[in-house]
Amino acid sequence: MANYIVKNNGPLQGEVTVSGAKNSVLPLMAATLLCGEPCIIDGVPDLRDVHIMKDILRSLGATVEEIGDDTIKIHAKEIASNEPPRDMVDKMRASFLVMGPLISRTGYGKLHMPGGCSIGERPIDLHLKGFESLEANIYHRAEEIEVVVEKDKLTGKVIYLDFPSVGATENIMMAAVLADGVTNIINAAEEPEIVDLANFLNKMGARIKGAGTESIKIEGVSELHGCRHKVIPDRIEAGTYMMAAAITRGKVIVKNLVPDHMRPIVAKLQECGVKVKLVDMGYEVDAQQAPIVATDIKTLPYPGFPTDIQSPFMALLATARGSSEVVETVFENRFMHVAELNKMGAAITTEDRKANIPGGKTLKGAEVYATDLRGGATMVLAGLVATGETVIKDIYHIERGYEKFIEKLKGLGAEIKRVEA
């Protein structure tokens, strides 16, 4: 086990480059199970979750090779197993994304209920509802899910999602690409990661239209082939570094991002008085001059304000002038970081899915925990402006989703180090 030790070192300055998107590369890797030819993925971040997905794919019979600094080649010539080991599945929620490809290609999949961050129940019922609509049979046995396709292949149907779930949209999309007939996903998730997966699948020979809108049409094809694809930049990582610049009252250029993906974050930063300017390399975030003032936030599915940036933004609001309100609509348990921020003097109160942040606080160093991936990043940001020393425990959550987090922050002037506990 290791900890992060963070000290206040003044405003961050300089440039930082965003890595490939964690929430995009994992479904891309799962999708390689859909064909028997090699697939090459560029821009792959070096993350704990990526290594877990590599192990899962290998357990199913695929070969996974690193052929460059951030490039991997996956070849699922044969599916040797339809059941990834429980110890791997327990580590990561995204492990369930292999179910769609498995039942699409082989007609069978069996998984233990997946693990991951405890930010909410995130039930897989929408995934299973979609599989059932495609005429697969679902069997629950204790904590295991078994999906069986009795026919030669799945059957295309119209599927309405009660909530625009990203994971369900991805899993159903991957299941439907080899189905017989046409599948329409209504009330689909519109996140950029959905578009990236659709682009990858279309390169493999799929016929998908409408990704990025609430209605996705998938015409089933008989087979897919290998391809090469580059992962989109991580909009949540980009947003985290933008928050880091703002909370330290610094000036940072965040490079390698897609401006359209950042619009809700940029808008809220500007409401707080932060200057955000599009430059050739990305966004310049300047919080050196104007005072940071309060604003209200309500998380929503894309293109609304992302739930993954809610907790880092809350750290910023704790230091802003005036009172702010944050409403979380996506996950029911995404305020676990509040108790940790309050250890540092934030004085935030919560009721159900609403948090009130009084603002104007001088945060103080303390021993805190990374309650989840984004909550862990929040504690690092708070530590950057706190008096004294902040010790952050359970950092494995952070390292699941941020590549070279310490190195990138140090490059901006942060005083932070990783020490073995």
PDB file of N, CA, C and O in Angstrom, residues 161-205:
ATOM      1  N   LEU A 161     -34.163   2.295 -23.464  1.00  0.00           N
ATOM      2  CA  LEU A 161     -33.475   2.337 -22.179  1.00  0.00           C
ATOM      3  C   LEU A 161     -34.211   3.288 -21.239  1.00  0.00           C
ATOM      4  O   LEU A 161     -34.487   4.433 -21.601  1.00  0.00           O
ATOM      5  N   ASP A 162     -34.516   2.821 -20.035  1.00  0.00           N
ATOM      6  CA  ASP A 162     -35.195   3.678 -19.058  1.00  0.00           C
ATOM      7  C   ASP A 162     -34.328   4.857 -18.646  1.00  0.00           C
ATOM      8  O   ASP A 162     -34.836   5.906 -18.248  1.00  0.00           O
ATOM      9  N   PHE A 163     -33.012   4.678 -18.725  1.00  0.00           N
ATOM     10  CA  PHE A 163     -32.042   5.731 -18.412  1.00  0.00           C
ATOM     11  C   PHE A 163     -30.917   5.625 -19.432  1.00  0.00           C
ATOM     12  O   PHE A 163     -30.527   4.513 -19.815  1.00  0.00           O
ATOM     13  N   PRO A 164     -30.377   6.752 -19.908  1.00  0.00           N
ATOM     14  CA  PRO A 164     -29.319   6.685 -20.921  1.00  0.00           C
ATOM     15  C   PRO A 164     -27.984   6.212 -20.340  1.00  0.00           C
ATOM     16  O   PRO A 164     -27.023   6.968 -20.216  1.00  0.00           O
ATOM     17  N   SER A 165     -27.936   4.951 -19.968  1.00  0.00           N
ATOM     18  CA  SER A 165     -26.746   4.350 -19.371  1.00  0.00           C
ATOM     19  C   SER A 165     -25.639   4.168 -20.407  1.00  0.00           C
ATOM     20  O   SER A 165     -25.867   3.589 -21.473  1.00  0.00           O
ATOM     21  N   VAL A 166     -24.449   4.646 -20.069  1.00  0.00           N
ATOM     22  CA  VAL A 166     -23.310   4.513 -20.980  1.00  0.00           C
ATOM     23  C   VAL A 166     -22.947   3.044 -21.152  1.00  0.00           C
ATOM     24  O   VAL A 166     -22.817   2.536 -22.273  1.00  0.00           O
ATOM     25  N   GLY A 167     -22.772   2.333 -20.035  1.00  0.00           N
ATOM     26  CA  GLY A 167     -22.374   0.936 -20.109  1.00  0.00           C
ATOM     27  C   GLY A 167     -23.381   0.077 -20.841  1.00  0.00           C
ATOM     28  O   GLY A 167     -23.015  -0.779 -21.657  1.00  0.00           O
ATOM     29  N   ALA A 168     -24.673   0.283 -20.566  1.00  0.00           N
ATOM     30  CA  ALA A 168     -25.701  -0.504 -21.243  1.00  0.00           C
ATOM     31  C   ALA A 168     -25.719  -0.207 -22.738  1.00  0.00           C
ATOM     32  O   ALA A 168     -25.849  -1.122 -23.558  1.00  0.00           O
ATOM     33  N   THR A 169     -25.599   1.067 -23.097  1.00  0.00           N
ATOM     34  CA  THR A 169     -25.567   1.426 -24.521  1.00  0.00           C
ATOM     35  C   THR A 169     -24.400   0.735 -25.215  1.00  0.00           C
ATOM     36  O   THR A 169     -24.543   0.178 -26.310  1.00  0.00           O
ATOM     37  N   GLU A 170     -23.233   0.755 -24.580  1.00  0.00           N
ATOM     38  CA  GLU A 170     -22.050   0.127 -25.174  1.00  0.00           C
ATOM     39  C   GLU A 170     -22.229  -1.381 -25.312  1.00  0.00           C
ATOM     40  O   GLU A 170     -21.933  -1.968 -26.364  1.00  0.00           O
ATOM     41  N   ASN A 171     -22.704  -2.021 -24.252  1.00  0.00           N
ATOM     42  CA  ASN A 171     -22.838  -3.475 -24.262  1.00  0.00           C
ATOM     43  C   ASN A 171     -23.872  -3.934 -25.285  1.00  0.00           C
ATOM     44  O   ASN A 171     -23.651  -4.909 -26.016  1.00  0.00           O
ATOM     45  N   ILE A 172     -25.000  -3.241 -25.347  1.00  0.00           N
ATOM     46  CA  ILE A 172     -26.045  -3.600 -26.311  1.00  0.00           C
ATOM     47  C   ILE A 172     -25.564  -3.363 -27.734  1.00  0.00           C
ATOM     48  O   ILE A 172     -25.824  -4.160 -28.646  1.00  0.00           O
ATOM     49  N   MET A 173     -24.847  -2.267 -27.944  1.00  0.00           N
ATOM     50  CA  MET A 173     -24.314  -1.951 -29.268  1.00  0.00           C
ATOM     51  C   MET A 173     -23.368  -3.054 -29.734  1.00  0.00           C
ATOM     52  O   MET A 173     -23.435  -3.509 -30.890  1.00  0.00           O
ATOM     53  N   MET A 174     -22.492  -3.512 -28.838  1.00  0.00           N
ATOM     54  CA  MET A 174     -21.545  -4.574 -29.214  1.00  0.00           C
ATOM     55  C   MET A 174     -22.265  -5.897 -29.443  1.00  0.00           C
ATOM     56  O   MET A 174     -21.888  -6.673 -30.318  1.00  0.00           O
ATOM     57  N   ALA A 175     -23.311  -6.160 -28.667  1.00  0.00           N
ATOM     58  CA  ALA A 175     -24.070  -7.392 -28.868  1.00  0.00           C
ATOM     59  C   ALA A 175     -24.803  -7.377 -30.202  1.00  0.00           C
ATOM     60  O   ALA A 175     -24.945  -8.412 -30.869  1.00  0.00           O
ATOM     61  N   ALA A 176     -25.276  -6.209 -30.625  1.00  0.00           N
ATOM     62  CA  ALA A 176     -26.144  -6.104 -31.793  1.00  0.00           C
ATOM     63  C   ALA A 176     -25.416  -6.101 -33.125  1.00  0.00           C
ATOM     64  O   ALA A 176     -26.039  -6.335 -34.167  1.00  0.00           O
ATOM     65  N   VAL A 177     -24.112  -5.830 -33.124  1.00  0.00           N
ATOM     66  CA  VAL A 177     -23.419  -5.657 -34.411  1.00  0.00           C
ATOM     67  C   VAL A 177     -23.409  -6.939 -35.252  1.00  0.00           C
ATOM     68  O   VAL A 177     -23.345  -6.871 -36.475  1.00  0.00           O
ATOM     69  N   LEU A 178     -23.471  -8.106 -34.597  1.00  0.00           N
ATOM     70  CA  LEU A 178     -23.499  -9.375 -35.329  1.00  0.00           C
ATOM     71  C   LEU A 178     -24.868 -10.032 -35.293  1.00  0.00           C
ATOM     72  O   LEU A 178     -25.032 -11.192 -35.678  1.00  0.00           O
ATOM     73  N   ALA A 179     -25.872  -9.300 -34.815  1.00  0.00           N
ATOM     74  CA  ALA A 179     -27.228  -9.847 -34.714  1.00  0.00           C
ATOM     75  C   ALA A 179     -27.886  -9.945 -36.085  1.00  0.00           C
ATOM     76  O   ALA A 179     -27.461  -9.312 -37.059  1.00  0.00           O
ATOM     77  N   ASP A 180     -28.937 -10.731 -36.136  1.00  0.00           N
ATOM     78  CA  ASP A 180     -29.712 -10.879 -37.366  1.00  0.00           C
ATOM     79  C   ASP A 180     -30.750  -9.762 -37.427  1.00  0.00           C
ATOM     80  O   ASP A 180     -31.646  -9.692 -36.588  1.00  0.00           O
ATOM     81  N   GLY A 181     -30.607  -8.857 -38.402  1.00  0.00           N
ATOM     82  CA  GLY A 181     -31.558  -7.772 -38.550  1.00  0.00           C
ATOM     83  C   GLY A 181     -31.062  -6.462 -37.976  1.00  0.00           C
ATOM     84  O   GLY A 181     -29.863  -6.271 -37.729  1.00  0.00           O
ATOM     85  N   VAL A 182     -31.993  -5.547 -37.733  1.00  0.00           N
ATOM     86  CA  VAL A 182     -31.688  -4.181 -37.325  1.00  0.00           C
ATOM     87  C   VAL A 182     -32.065  -3.975 -35.860  1.00  0.00           C
ATOM     88  O   VAL A 182     -33.147  -4.374 -35.423  1.00  0.00           O
ATOM     89  N   THR A 183     -31.170  -3.338 -35.124  1.00  0.00           N
ATOM     90  CA  THR A 183     -31.425  -2.973 -33.725  1.00  0.00           C
ATOM     91  C   THR A 183     -31.468  -1.458 -33.614  1.00  0.00           C
ATOM     92  O   THR A 183     -30.603  -0.768 -34.166  1.00  0.00           O
ATOM     93  N   ASN A 184     -32.461  -0.954 -32.912  1.00  0.00           N
ATOM     94  CA  ASN A 184     -32.545   0.481 -32.621  1.00  0.00           C
ATOM     95  C   ASN A 184     -32.520   0.669 -31.109  1.00  0.00           C
ATOM     96  O   ASN A 184     -33.376   0.125 -30.410  1.00  0.00           O
ATOM     97  N   ILE A 185     -31.534   1.422 -30.616  1.00  0.00           N
ATOM     98  CA  ILE A 185     -31.450   1.739 -29.194  1.00  0.00           C
ATOM     99  C   ILE A 185     -32.022   3.139 -29.005  1.00  0.00           C
ATOM    100  O   ILE A 185     -31.482   4.120 -29.543  1.00  0.00           O
ATOM    101  N   ILE A 186     -33.110   3.228 -28.261  1.00  0.00           N
ATOM    102  CA  ILE A 186     -33.802   4.501 -28.029  1.00  0.00           C
ATOM    103  C   ILE A 186     -33.472   4.984 -26.616  1.00  0.00           C
ATOM    104  O   ILE A 186     -33.400   4.193 -25.682  1.00  0.00           O
ATOM    105  N   ASN A 187     -33.282   6.294 -26.472  1.00  0.00           N
ATOM    106  CA  ASN A 187     -32.820   6.907 -25.224  1.00  0.00           C
ATOM    107  C   ASN A 187     -31.411   6.406 -24.881  1.00  0.00           C
ATOM    108  O   ASN A 187     -31.081   6.140 -23.727  1.00  0.00           O
ATOM    109  N   ALA A 188     -30.600   6.294 -25.919  1.00  0.00           N
ATOM    110  CA  ALA A 188     -29.216   5.853 -25.755  1.00  0.00           C
ATOM    111  C   ALA A 188     -28.371   6.946 -25.118  1.00  0.00           C
ATOM    112  O   ALA A 188     -28.693   8.134 -25.204  1.00  0.00           O
ATOM    113  N   ALA A 189     -27.287   6.542 -24.466  1.00  0.00           N
ATOM    114  CA  ALA A 189     -26.319   7.510 -23.958  1.00  0.00           C
ATOM    115  C   ALA A 189     -25.663   8.230 -25.136  1.00  0.00           C
ATOM    116  O   ALA A 189     -25.468   7.637 -26.204  1.00  0.00           O
ATOM    117  N   GLU A 190     -25.307   9.504 -24.931  1.00  0.00           N
ATOM    118  CA  GLU A 190     -24.760  10.325 -26.019  1.00  0.00           C
ATOM    119  C   GLU A 190     -23.302  10.708 -25.790  1.00  0.00           C
ATOM    120  O   GLU A 190     -22.752  11.540 -26.516  1.00  0.00           O
ATOM    121  N   GLU A 191     -22.657  10.112 -24.794  1.00  0.00           N
ATOM    122  CA  GLU A 191     -21.288  10.490 -24.435  1.00  0.00           C
ATOM    123  C   GLU A 191     -20.312  10.304 -25.591  1.00  0.00           C
ATOM    124  O   GLU A 191     -20.513   9.438 -26.459  1.00  0.00           O
ATOM    125  N   PRO A 192     -19.223  11.103 -25.604  1.00  0.00           N
ATOM    126  CA  PRO A 192     -18.204  10.944 -26.645  1.00  0.00           C
ATOM    127  C   PRO A 192     -17.620   9.532 -26.697  1.00  0.00           C
ATOM    128  O   PRO A 192     -17.208   9.060 -27.773  1.00  0.00           O
ATOM    129  N   GLU A 193     -17.590   8.842 -25.564  1.00  0.00           N
ATOM    130  CA  GLU A 193     -17.056   7.482 -25.545  1.00  0.00           C
ATOM    131  C   GLU A 193     -17.931   6.521 -26.350  1.00  0.00           C
ATOM    132  O   GLU A 193     -17.429   5.530 -26.906  1.00  0.00           O
ATOM    133  N   ILE A 194     -19.234   6.798 -26.431  1.00  0.00           N
ATOM    134  CA  ILE A 194     -20.135   6.003 -27.265  1.00  0.00           C
ATOM    135  C   ILE A 194     -19.774   6.191 -28.739  1.00  0.00           C
ATOM    136  O   ILE A 194     -19.721   5.234 -29.516  1.00  0.00           O
ATOM    137  N   VAL A 195     -19.518   7.435 -29.113  1.00  0.00           N
ATOM    138  CA  VAL A 195     -19.138   7.739 -30.496  1.00  0.00           C
ATOM    139  C   VAL A 195     -17.815   7.063 -30.837  1.00  0.00           C
ATOM    140  O   VAL A 195     -17.653   6.497 -31.934  1.00  0.00           O
ATOM    141  N   ASP A 196     -16.870   7.087 -29.912  1.00  0.00           N
ATOM    142  CA  ASP A 196     -15.572   6.463 -30.162  1.00  0.00           C
ATOM    143  C   ASP A 196     -15.723   4.959 -30.389  1.00  0.00           C
ATOM    144  O   ASP A 196     -15.109   4.392 -31.295  1.00  0.00           O
ATOM    145  N   LEU A 197     -16.550   4.314 -29.577  1.00  0.00           N
ATOM    146  CA  LEU A 197     -16.769   2.880 -29.751  1.00  0.00           C
ATOM    147  C   LEU A 197     -17.450   2.591 -31.086  1.00  0.00           C
ATOM    148  O   LEU A 197     -17.074   1.644 -31.789  1.00  0.00           O
ATOM    149  N   ALA A 198     -18.442   3.392 -31.441  1.00  0.00           N
ATOM    150  CA  ALA A 198     -19.128   3.189 -32.724  1.00  0.00           C
ATOM    151  C   ALA A 198     -18.164   3.355 -33.890  1.00  0.00           C
ATOM    152  O   ALA A 198     -18.203   2.579 -34.866  1.00  0.00           O
ATOM    153  N   ASN A 199     -17.282   4.367 -33.805  1.00  0.00           N
ATOM    154  CA  ASN A 199     -16.300   4.566 -34.869  1.00  0.00           C
ATOM    155  C   ASN A 199     -15.365   3.366 -34.987  1.00  0.00           C
ATOM    156  O   ASN A 199     -15.011   2.935 -36.098  1.00  0.00           O
ATOM    157  N   PHE A 200     -14.961   2.818 -33.864  1.00  0.00           N
ATOM    158  CA  PHE A 200     -14.093   1.635 -33.840  1.00  0.00           C
ATOM    159  C   PHE A 200     -14.809   0.436 -34.464  1.00  0.00           C
ATOM    160  O   PHE A 200     -14.258  -0.274 -35.323  1.00  0.00           O
ATOM    161  N   LEU A 201     -16.048   0.204 -34.049  1.00  0.00           N
ATOM    162  CA  LEU A 201     -16.808  -0.920 -34.583  1.00  0.00           C
ATOM    163  C   LEU A 201     -17.052  -0.758 -36.084  1.00  0.00           C
ATOM    164  O   LEU A 201     -16.989  -1.737 -36.846  1.00  0.00           O
ATOM    165  N   ASN A 202     -17.331   0.462 -36.529  1.00  0.00           N
ATOM    166  CA  ASN A 202     -17.538   0.686 -37.965  1.00  0.00           C
ATOM    167  C   ASN A 202     -16.266   0.427 -38.761  1.00  0.00           C
ATOM    168  O   ASN A 202     -16.323  -0.063 -39.898  1.00  0.00           O
ATOM    169  N   LYS A 203     -15.116   0.740 -38.182  1.00  0.00           N
ATOM    170  CA  LYS A 203     -13.846   0.405 -38.842  1.00  0.00           C
ATOM    171  C   LYS A 203     -13.689  -1.107 -38.976  1.00  0.00           C
ATOM    172  O   LYS A 203     -13.038  -1.597 -39.891  1.00  0.00           O
ATOM    173  N   MET A 204     -14.284  -1.845 -38.026  1.00  0.00           N
ATOM    174  CA  MET A 204     -14.226  -3.307 -38.058  1.00  0.00           C
ATOM    175  C   MET A 204     -15.240  -3.904 -39.037  1.00  0.00           C
ATOM    176  O   MET A 204     -15.267  -5.121 -39.235  1.00  0.00           O
ATOM    177  N   GLY A 205     -16.086  -3.056 -39.611  1.00  0.00           N
ATOM    178  CA  GLY A 205     -17.069  -3.540 -40.572  1.00  0.00           C
ATOM    179  C   GLY A 205     -18.499  -3.493 -40.098  1.00  0.00           C
ATOM    180  O   GLY A 205     -19.416  -3.943 -40.804  1.00  0.00           O
TER     181      GLY A 205
END
